Amino acid sequence: MKVIYTDVLIIGGGLAGLRVATGVKERGHDAVVLTLVPPKRSHSSAAQGGMQASLANSKMGEGDNEDVHFSDTIKGSDWGADQRVARMFTHCAPKAIRELAHWGVPWTRVQRGDRTAIINAKKVTITEKDEAHGLITARDFGGTKKWRTCYTSDGTGHSMLYAMDNKAHEDKVEIHERLEAISLIHENGRCYGAVARNLMSGELVAYVAKATTIATGGYGRIYSVSTNAIICQGIGQAIALETGVATLGNMEAIQFHPTAIVPVGILTTEGCRGDGGLLLDKDGYRFMPDYEPEKKELASRDVVSRRMTEHMRKGKGVKSRYGDHLWLDITILGREHIEKNLREVKEICENFLGIDPAEEWIPVRPTQHYSMGGIRTNYTGESQTLKGLYSCGEAACWDLHGFNRLGGNSVSETVVSGMLVAEYISDYLDSSQSNISIHTANVEKFLKKEQDKIDALLCKENGEDAYVLRRRMEEIMMEKVGIFRNGKDLEEAVKELEALHIRSKNIEVFRSKSRAANPALVNAYRTQKMIKVALTVAYGALLREESRGAHSREDFPERDDANWLKRTIMSWKNESDTMPTVSYEEIDINSMEMPPGFRGYGKDLTIHNECTPMRQSTVDAIRAELEAQGKDRFEIQNALMPFVDKLPKKYQGRNARLGENV
Amino acid sequence: MSEEKNRVLTISILRFDPHDPDDFPHMESFEIEEAPGMTLFVALNEIREHHDNSLKFDFVCRAGICGSCSMLVNGRPTLACRTLTKKLDPHITLAPLPLFELIGDLSIYTGKWMRGLNERLETWIHDKESELNVDALEERMEPALADEIYELDRCVECGCCVAGCGTIQMRPNFTGAVGLNKVARYHLDPRDKRSDAEYYEMIGNEDGVFGCMTLLGCEDVCPKDLPLQSKIAYLRRMMVKTALKD
């Protein structure tokens, strides 16, 4: 048995995982990062358009601050987010971006003077201030009051990830590449690391650690078409679920991005619309202003995706052999702008569609894009039920996004949650609570169990074909757990997924029997795990009889704060269970800084909770009283919902902006 | 909609499993029906799913962004995921990128190679003096300079330039265009405080910038169209100047 001991085991080498690794290293702890692919190839690299941070440097960002970013995030989440987490996040986002600038990200900068931009299909001149020259600039994104999305052209995730990975090199973080965690080692409610499989040699290795962090990203690949990289299969969530102890939160909260190209589902950034691009139908007609007169193409993602689907259902889609689609028109931005600020989009259009987006429209339709749900944690990133297990980034549900994430908040979350969770983990490691007391014989049991499972897959006869099960699962998710959902489809989806789960216990790896690098074997065990994850999504969606954010039920169109202002919590109690166990976690209105309200899209269909008006009047009264006393925005905020004391000391300071705290 | 008859593609793949003592490198051909908009990503997955589930290859983003899937397509290094089959003849030959450790079939261990390179060239910001204050305004940078750095930062470490390099065939420790581009990127960056002399120590030799024979295969095959030729020339001038100064 090969055992590797470390302080912190980090599963996943994207932005979140690497940021945890450098953070704990800085505090003097050892870390090992397990990663399926070289870290620089992680899905973080595919984030194009930008990172939200309220720097307020550019003209169109003037007046921005943590309060505005917070309010946008909560509205975007349809009040599903944990407001304290959202406060911690918006407070730290400027720090995270400045840190990344220090580590080498070549953020696009403010150029003083006049420049032309396209806003609402019209050319306008924006004059940037002299004193902002050379500071980090920002572009417009959906669902935000200010231009807040900082970027490097449309390769933001790439630049951030390269700087982060290079920093990890500098800090001598140990990175074990092509190692896949396939189960967590745990006993008596405490996590002790993971069993990992070397994808090159097939060797199983036990990693024993005081703290284990899952930062494996989302689970988009349970759908047949997704903008996600093919490695975003939800294996991190699955191994947490399979402990029977750790829980997953809001798995049904799935985001569909409005503009992925047809048919392959590759993303074109929200920056296309942020910079002035338009959505057109088969007649070349700009339809979004009819549905959302105020925000138009820049409504929140869930809203735009639904409106596009509605419009196509009215027969306004462009027919193609791959089904209906709409057009994204960025020709109006001009070639120069596209070749400077949207170059990945241009390359994608050239290579995959054979078109020049400066001349032609791009065929797009809403496509699975982001997983708001994930491993349920406290604000510290620690699982609420399995001690010593942490999670952050898209893999986690600490719950920044509620039921819809704002564009630009994902890469921002990776680095902010990474820097915070690294501190909380370090505090834990500095305490005696983190001491380890697992017997190696028990570690060996976990290892042997995984070895037996692999042997069974390779030796089984007359079993099921993993590809057949997986393709069916993907179809079910696409057809029945999509943008618009209804009880009948969801019920069928859950039933059929449960049947697939039962069949998946009988998977056989045909022909390809190697114990070393073996893609068929990998597909077999991942399919088993993915079906479980898909079940938590479909089942959560079936039970949630309301529409909130990206979860949209045709049979329950209202957002129901009276009954559903709560998080779905899933666990998988016994290995022999064929369904996850569900429970709910109430979201407390009385501790909210921003009580539930109307998001401002379409008709207000909210069924309000009886606590809402009371809390709103309390909030209004506190605000009025403190304003009358001449208190500043920080003092007022602190009176409504204190959060600063929850932050690590080093991140408690106030952010400087031009004209504030400088 | 009228359906044109699809071509039948014959895809010949150089296969070898180094973990199998009985295996030896050999070509194996698969026939598949071409579909509209088909890329090598789609084609190879179809082969794996329907013809041979042991076929090894590396795709991650499948959007031309992550640099995982570089291979020799009809002998030329390129990213497979964004190669449309309709641009190729119906007989397609695929082989793993040379020079990198083989994991199996078309799968190669670029990660290890690139990590070694990054560690050797210390591709991170070297700044011992300025302490970061995360609360303060960020340091300013000229917008044009930031754009210029980003231009070089776009490298995806796919390894195509290494596979297309004549020098590295003879001189295995040669830094290659990927490394020299990184040096140019950090040299350009005012946040990196390394001196010209320090850079000279690193690449002012035959495994560095003076090893390049200017065959420029690197620039020909770079999927991101990086200005490798002009950056290598720039580094050379800079190194000569530094050498003469001393």
mmCIF file of C-alpha atoms in Angstrom, chain A residues 37-38 40-41 45-46 48 55 57 95 98-99 101-107 109-111 131-136 152-153 155 158-159 162 166 169-170 175 177-178 200-201 221 226-231 264-266 321-322 340 343-344 347-348 351-352 467 471 510-512 516-517 519-520 653-658, chain B residues 1 3 17 19 36-37 39 41 48-49 51 53-56 58-68 81-82 84 87 103 107-112 114-115 118-119 123-125 127 130-132 134-143 146-147 149-151 153-158 182 185-186 189 191 223-224:
data_model
loop_
_atom_site.group_PDB
_atom_site.id
_atom_site.type_symbol
_atom_site.label_atom_id
_atom_site.label_comp_id
_atom_site.label_asym_id
_atom_site.label_seq_id
_atom_site.Cartn_x
_atom_site.Cartn_y
_atom_site.Cartn_z
ATOM 1 C CA VAL A 37 -4.691 17.437 -16.165
ATOM 2 C CA PRO A 38 -1.780 19.901 -15.982
ATOM 3 C CA LYS A 40 -2.856 25.264 -16.676
ATOM 4 C CA ARG A 41 -5.305 23.168 -18.681
ATOM 5 C CA SER A 45 -8.661 28.675 -18.386
ATOM 6 C CA ALA A 46 -11.870 28.777 -20.410
ATOM 7 C CA GLN A 48 -13.310 34.420 -21.123
ATOM 8 C CA LEU A 55 -12.715 48.798 -8.336
ATOM 9 C CA ASN A 57 -11.781 52.879 -11.942
ATOM 10 C CA LYS A 95 -8.157 42.378 -2.815
ATOM 11 C CA ARG A 98 -4.976 43.327 -6.802
ATOM 12 C CA GLU A 99 -3.153 40.288 -5.569
ATOM 13 C CA ALA A 101 -2.121 41.977 -10.584
ATOM 14 C CA HIS A 102 0.861 41.720 -8.256
ATOM 15 C CA TRP A 103 1.428 38.134 -9.394
ATOM 16 C CA GLY A 104 1.507 39.093 -13.038
ATOM 17 C CA VAL A 105 -1.953 39.122 -14.631
ATOM 18 C CA PRO A 106 -1.797 41.750 -17.419
ATOM 19 C CA TRP A 107 -5.239 43.212 -16.654
ATOM 20 C CA ARG A 109 -6.029 49.097 -18.175
ATOM 21 C CA VAL A 110 -7.880 52.414 -18.310
ATOM 22 C CA GLN A 111 -6.695 54.686 -21.125
ATOM 23 C CA GLU A 131 -6.410 60.060 -12.528
ATOM 24 C CA ALA A 132 -7.708 56.621 -13.534
ATOM 25 C CA HIS A 133 -5.131 56.182 -16.278
ATOM 26 C CA GLY A 134 -3.271 52.885 -15.966
ATOM 27 C CA LEU A 135 -5.549 51.385 -13.325
ATOM 28 C CA ILE A 136 -7.528 48.204 -14.056
ATOM 29 C CA THR A 152 -7.635 40.656 -20.112
ATOM 30 C CA SER A 153 -9.164 40.762 -23.598
ATOM 31 C CA GLY A 155 -8.740 35.380 -22.117
ATOM 32 C CA HIS A 158 -6.328 31.890 -18.966
ATOM 33 C CA SER A 159 -4.259 34.816 -17.690
ATOM 34 C CA TYR A 162 -1.262 31.092 -15.667
ATOM 35 C CA ASN A 166 3.258 30.180 -11.860
ATOM 36 C CA HIS A 169 5.577 26.934 -8.953
ATOM 37 C CA GLU A 170 7.317 29.750 -7.125
ATOM 38 C CA ILE A 175 1.404 18.967 -7.848
ATOM 39 C CA GLU A 177 -0.677 15.358 -12.164
ATOM 40 C CA ARG A 178 -3.071 12.858 -13.736
ATOM 41 C CA MET A 200 -1.083 6.832 -16.346
ATOM 42 C CA SER A 201 -0.007 3.753 -14.388
ATOM 43 C CA ARG A 221 -21.072 17.157 -18.249
ATOM 44 C CA SER A 226 -22.477 21.916 -22.102
ATOM 45 C CA THR A 227 -19.984 24.739 -22.389
ATOM 46 C CA ASN A 228 -17.928 22.950 -19.727
ATOM 47 C CA ALA A 229 -14.647 21.198 -20.374
ATOM 48 C CA ILE A 230 -15.079 17.452 -20.707
ATOM 49 C CA ILE A 231 -13.470 16.899 -17.293
ATOM 50 C CA VAL A 264 -20.905 22.161 -30.374
ATOM 51 C CA GLY A 265 -21.846 24.238 -27.348
ATOM 52 C CA ILE A 266 -18.606 26.199 -27.061
ATOM 53 C CA ARG A 321 -30.170 20.539 -38.901
ATOM 54 C CA TYR A 322 -29.177 20.793 -35.242
ATOM 55 C CA LYS A 340 -8.444 43.333 -29.526
ATOM 56 C CA ARG A 343 -10.081 37.485 -29.897
ATOM 57 C CA GLU A 344 -10.881 34.078 -28.416
ATOM 58 C CA GLU A 347 -10.772 32.290 -33.110
ATOM 59 C CA ILE A 348 -13.650 30.056 -32.017
ATOM 60 C CA ASN A 351 -12.185 27.434 -36.300
ATOM 61 C CA PHE A 352 -15.482 25.857 -35.386
ATOM 62 C CA TYR A 467 -21.393 4.505 -22.731
ATOM 63 C CA ARG A 471 -25.543 8.823 -23.094
ATOM 64 C CA PHE A 510 -15.598 -4.442 -22.504
ATOM 65 C CA ARG A 511 -12.384 -5.566 -24.227
ATOM 66 C CA SER A 512 -10.090 -2.847 -22.873
ATOM 67 C CA ALA A 516 -2.834 1.140 -16.431
ATOM 68 C CA ALA A 517 -3.975 4.055 -18.621
ATOM 69 C CA PRO A 519 -10.067 5.349 -20.857
ATOM 70 C CA ALA A 520 -12.768 2.666 -20.882
ATOM 71 C CA GLY A 653 -9.216 46.171 5.817
ATOM 72 C CA ARG A 654 -11.251 48.601 3.729
ATOM 73 C CA ASN A 655 -10.608 48.766 0.004
ATOM 74 C CA ALA A 656 -9.100 51.893 -1.473
ATOM 75 C CA ARG A 657 -10.656 53.398 -4.587
ATOM 76 C CA LEU A 658 -10.088 56.682 -6.355
ATOM 77 C CA MET B 1 -33.148 20.286 -45.856
ATOM 78 C CA GLU B 3 -28.726 15.862 -47.119
ATOM 79 C CA ASP B 17 0.765 1.199 -25.092
ATOM 80 C CA HIS B 19 2.504 -0.382 -20.248
ATOM 81 C CA PRO B 36 -21.178 18.201 -40.798
ATOM 82 C CA GLY B 37 -18.934 20.368 -38.645
ATOM 83 C CA THR B 39 -13.728 18.035 -35.663
ATOM 84 C CA PHE B 41 -12.372 15.776 -31.195
ATOM 85 C CA ARG B 48 -13.377 5.377 -28.891
ATOM 86 C CA GLU B 49 -17.072 4.940 -28.228
ATOM 87 C CA HIS B 51 -14.737 1.082 -32.449
ATOM 88 C CA ASN B 53 -12.624 1.950 -26.256
ATOM 89 C CA SER B 54 -8.945 1.622 -25.339
ATOM 90 C CA LEU B 55 -7.844 4.487 -27.623
ATOM 91 C CA LYS B 56 -5.948 7.100 -25.611
ATOM 92 C CA ASP B 58 -6.148 14.101 -24.395
ATOM 93 C CA PHE B 59 -8.954 16.604 -24.718
ATOM 94 C CA VAL B 60 -10.052 19.042 -22.022
ATOM 95 C CA CYS B 61 -11.708 22.266 -23.201
ATOM 96 C CA ARG B 62 -12.294 21.025 -26.778
ATOM 97 C CA ALA B 63 -12.478 24.731 -27.731
ATOM 98 C CA GLY B 64 -8.893 25.512 -28.706
ATOM 99 C CA ILE B 65 -8.214 27.226 -25.378
ATOM 100 C CA CYS B 66 -6.430 24.787 -23.036
ATOM 101 C CA GLY B 67 -3.708 23.346 -25.306
ATOM 102 C CA SER B 68 -4.190 19.687 -24.263
ATOM 103 C CA CYS B 81 -9.982 19.793 -31.157
ATOM 104 C CA ARG B 82 -10.315 22.706 -33.512
ATOM 105 C CA LEU B 84 -12.331 20.437 -38.877
ATOM 106 C CA LYS B 87 -10.476 20.765 -44.322
ATOM 107 C CA ILE B 103 1.429 7.919 -22.046
ATOM 108 C CA SER B 107 -1.728 10.887 -25.150
ATOM 109 C CA ILE B 108 1.481 12.628 -24.085
ATOM 110 C CA TYR B 109 2.889 13.978 -20.856
ATOM 111 C CA THR B 110 3.294 17.662 -21.762
ATOM 112 C CA GLY B 111 2.558 18.728 -18.202
ATOM 113 C CA LYS B 112 5.815 17.353 -16.831
ATOM 114 C CA MET B 114 6.258 22.331 -19.264
ATOM 115 C CA ARG B 115 6.567 22.274 -15.486
ATOM 116 C CA ASN B 118 8.690 26.881 -16.016
ATOM 117 C CA GLU B 119 10.771 25.924 -13.005
ATOM 118 C CA THR B 123 8.371 32.060 -15.010
ATOM 119 C CA TRP B 124 6.923 34.170 -12.267
ATOM 120 C CA ILE B 125 7.192 37.771 -11.165
ATOM 121 C CA ASP B 127 9.990 41.167 -6.896
ATOM 122 C CA SER B 130 7.551 45.727 -3.044
ATOM 123 C CA GLU B 131 5.290 44.246 -0.397
ATOM 124 C CA LEU B 132 1.726 43.801 -1.575
ATOM 125 C CA VAL B 134 -4.212 44.162 -0.858
ATOM 126 C CA ASP B 135 -6.238 47.121 0.395
ATOM 127 C CA ALA B 136 -4.411 49.763 -1.648
ATOM 128 C CA LEU B 137 -4.913 50.852 -5.249
ATOM 129 C CA GLU B 138 -3.160 48.547 -7.686
ATOM 130 C CA GLU B 139 0.068 49.696 -9.300
ATOM 131 C CA ARG B 140 -0.536 51.475 -12.558
ATOM 132 C CA MET B 141 0.526 50.118 -15.898
ATOM 133 C CA GLU B 142 0.463 51.735 -19.333
ATOM 134 C CA PRO B 143 -2.553 50.266 -21.183
ATOM 135 C CA ALA B 146 -0.539 45.552 -20.571
ATOM 136 C CA ASP B 147 -1.885 44.621 -24.002
ATOM 137 C CA ILE B 149 2.228 41.503 -22.236
ATOM 138 C CA TYR B 150 -1.124 39.812 -22.747
ATOM 139 C CA GLU B 151 -0.187 39.157 -26.370
ATOM 140 C CA ASP B 153 0.753 35.613 -22.242
ATOM 141 C CA ARG B 154 -1.612 33.907 -24.705
ATOM 142 C CA CYS B 155 0.705 30.892 -25.079
ATOM 143 C CA VAL B 156 -1.217 27.727 -24.110
ATOM 144 C CA GLU B 157 1.819 25.451 -23.595
ATOM 145 C CA CYS B 158 0.467 23.036 -26.187
ATOM 146 C CA LYS B 182 7.985 33.333 -21.718
ATOM 147 C CA ARG B 185 7.019 38.114 -21.632
ATOM 148 C CA TYR B 186 8.646 38.528 -18.206
ATOM 149 C CA ASP B 189 6.877 43.133 -17.596
ATOM 150 C CA ARG B 191 6.714 44.073 -12.293
ATOM 151 C CA PRO B 223 -1.935 27.732 -32.970
ATOM 152 C CA LYS B 224 -2.119 31.083 -31.202
#
